[in-house]
């Protein structure tokens, strides 16, 4: 995975949010990191804008919570 650095950046941002009393942001960044792993996986089975993952894990503009079953 040549773009693995982005996972480290997201982890650092998540840690910062937790340490500074931003729990909702920390949760969102954790979910974002999981989505990044899915999209960076070579056999991730997704289209260019990640639509397949969005459908599978319930993300997107109209989703009220990541990680919920769809």
PDB file of C-alpha atoms in Angstrom:
ATOM      1  CA  UNK A   1       0.000   0.000   0.000  1.00  0.00           C
ATOM      2  CA  UNK A   2       1.935   3.018  -1.252  1.00  0.00           C
ATOM      3  CA  UNK A   3      -0.420   5.601   0.282  1.00  0.00           C
ATOM      4  CA  UNK A   4      -0.234   4.105   3.760  1.00  0.00           C
ATOM      5  CA  UNK A   5       0.985   7.438   5.182  1.00  0.00           C
ATOM      6  CA  UNK A   6      -2.567   8.789   5.153  1.00  0.00           C
ATOM      7  CA  UNK A   7      -3.530   6.180   7.762  1.00  0.00           C
ATOM      8  CA  UNK A   8      -0.831   7.543  10.080  1.00  0.00           C
ATOM      9  CA  UNK A   9      -2.081  11.101   9.555  1.00  0.00           C
ATOM     10  CA  UNK A  10      -5.662  10.079  10.349  1.00  0.00           C
ATOM     11  CA  UNK A  11      -4.500   8.198  13.463  1.00  0.00           C
ATOM     12  CA  UNK A  12      -2.584  11.283  14.639  1.00  0.00           C
ATOM     13  CA  UNK A  13      -5.623  13.503  14.075  1.00  0.00           C
ATOM     14  CA  UNK A  14      -7.827  11.031  15.953  1.00  0.00           C
ATOM     15  CA  UNK A  15      -5.393  10.992  18.901  1.00  0.00           C
ATOM     16  CA  UNK A  16      -5.302  14.807  18.918  1.00  0.00           C
ATOM     17  CA  UNK A  17      -9.100  14.972  18.968  1.00  0.00           C
ATOM     18  CA  UNK A  18      -9.315  12.516  21.878  1.00  0.00           C
ATOM     19  CA  UNK A  19      -6.634  14.350  23.880  1.00  0.00           C
ATOM     20  CA  UNK A  20      -8.367  17.681  23.361  1.00  0.00           C
ATOM     21  CA  UNK A  21     -11.892  16.728  24.348  1.00  0.00           C
ATOM     22  CA  UNK A  22     -13.345  16.279  20.872  1.00  0.00           C
ATOM     23  CA  UNK A  23     -14.934  12.818  21.144  1.00  0.00           C
ATOM     24  CA  UNK A  24     -17.322  13.135  18.187  1.00  0.00           C
ATOM     25  CA  UNK A  25     -14.491  14.214  15.908  1.00  0.00           C
ATOM     26  CA  UNK A  26     -12.312  11.384  17.229  1.00  0.00           C
ATOM     27  CA  UNK A  27     -15.039   8.837  16.419  1.00  0.00           C
ATOM     28  CA  UNK A  28     -15.503  10.290  12.946  1.00  0.00           C
ATOM     29  CA  UNK A  29     -11.769  10.180  12.278  1.00  0.00           C
ATOM     30  CA  UNK A  30     -11.672   6.547  13.427  1.00  0.00           C
ATOM     31  CA  UNK A  31     -14.438   5.729  10.967  1.00  0.00           C
ATOM     32  CA  UNK A  32     -12.648   7.707   8.264  1.00  0.00           C
ATOM     33  CA  UNK A  33      -9.492   5.706   8.896  1.00  0.00           C
ATOM     34  CA  UNK A  34     -11.438   2.452   8.434  1.00  0.00           C
ATOM     35  CA  UNK A  35     -12.876   3.739   5.170  1.00  0.00           C
ATOM     36  CA  UNK A  36      -9.384   4.712   4.007  1.00  0.00           C
ATOM     37  CA  UNK A  37      -8.168   1.168   4.684  1.00  0.00           C
ATOM     38  CA  UNK A  38     -11.009  -0.198   2.555  1.00  0.00           C
ATOM     39  CA  UNK A  39     -10.329   2.158  -0.313  1.00  0.00           C
ATOM     40  CA  UNK A  40      -6.570   1.669  -0.226  1.00  0.00           C
ATOM     41  CA  UNK A  41      -6.860  -2.119  -0.335  1.00  0.00           C
ATOM     42  CA  UNK A  42      -5.900  -3.293  -3.850  1.00  0.00           C
ATOM     43  CA  UNK A  43      -8.799  -5.759  -4.055  1.00  0.00           C
ATOM     44  CA  UNK A  44     -11.165  -3.293  -2.395  1.00  0.00           C
ATOM     45  CA  UNK A  45     -13.842  -3.849  -5.049  1.00  0.00           C
ATOM     46  CA  UNK A  46     -15.012  -0.232  -5.343  1.00  0.00           C
ATOM     47  CA  UNK A  47     -15.649   2.349  -8.009  1.00  0.00           C
ATOM     48  CA  UNK A  48     -13.677   5.577  -8.404  1.00  0.00           C
ATOM     49  CA  UNK A  49     -15.661   7.535  -5.796  1.00  0.00           C
ATOM     50  CA  UNK A  50     -15.958   4.683  -3.300  1.00  0.00           C
ATOM     51  CA  UNK A  51     -19.653   4.090  -3.918  1.00  0.00           C
ATOM     52  CA  UNK A  52     -19.415   0.384  -3.210  1.00  0.00           C
ATOM     53  CA  UNK A  53     -17.912   0.942   0.244  1.00  0.00           C
ATOM     54  CA  UNK A  54     -20.408   3.685   1.005  1.00  0.00           C
ATOM     55  CA  UNK A  55     -23.248   1.284   0.274  1.00  0.00           C
ATOM     56  CA  UNK A  56     -21.680  -1.498   2.319  1.00  0.00           C
ATOM     57  CA  UNK A  57     -20.798   0.378   5.489  1.00  0.00           C
ATOM     58  CA  UNK A  58     -23.470   3.074   5.501  1.00  0.00           C
ATOM     59  CA  UNK A  59     -21.395   6.180   4.910  1.00  0.00           C
ATOM     60  CA  UNK A  60     -22.278   9.241   2.920  1.00  0.00           C
ATOM     61  CA  UNK A  61     -24.100  12.514   3.228  1.00  0.00           C
ATOM     62  CA  UNK A  62     -27.403  10.979   4.294  1.00  0.00           C
ATOM     63  CA  UNK A  63     -25.942   8.517   6.797  1.00  0.00           C
ATOM     64  CA  UNK A  64     -26.560   9.373  10.441  1.00  0.00           C
ATOM     65  CA  UNK A  65     -23.885   7.094  11.841  1.00  0.00           C
ATOM     66  CA  UNK A  66     -20.951   5.138  10.594  1.00  0.00           C
ATOM     67  CA  UNK A  67     -20.680   1.500  11.461  1.00  0.00           C
ATOM     68  CA  UNK A  68     -24.425   0.951  11.585  1.00  0.00           C
ATOM     69  CA  UNK A  69     -25.871  -1.953   9.691  1.00  0.00           C
ATOM     70  CA  UNK A  70     -27.571  -1.088   6.439  1.00  0.00           C
TER      71      UNK A  70
END
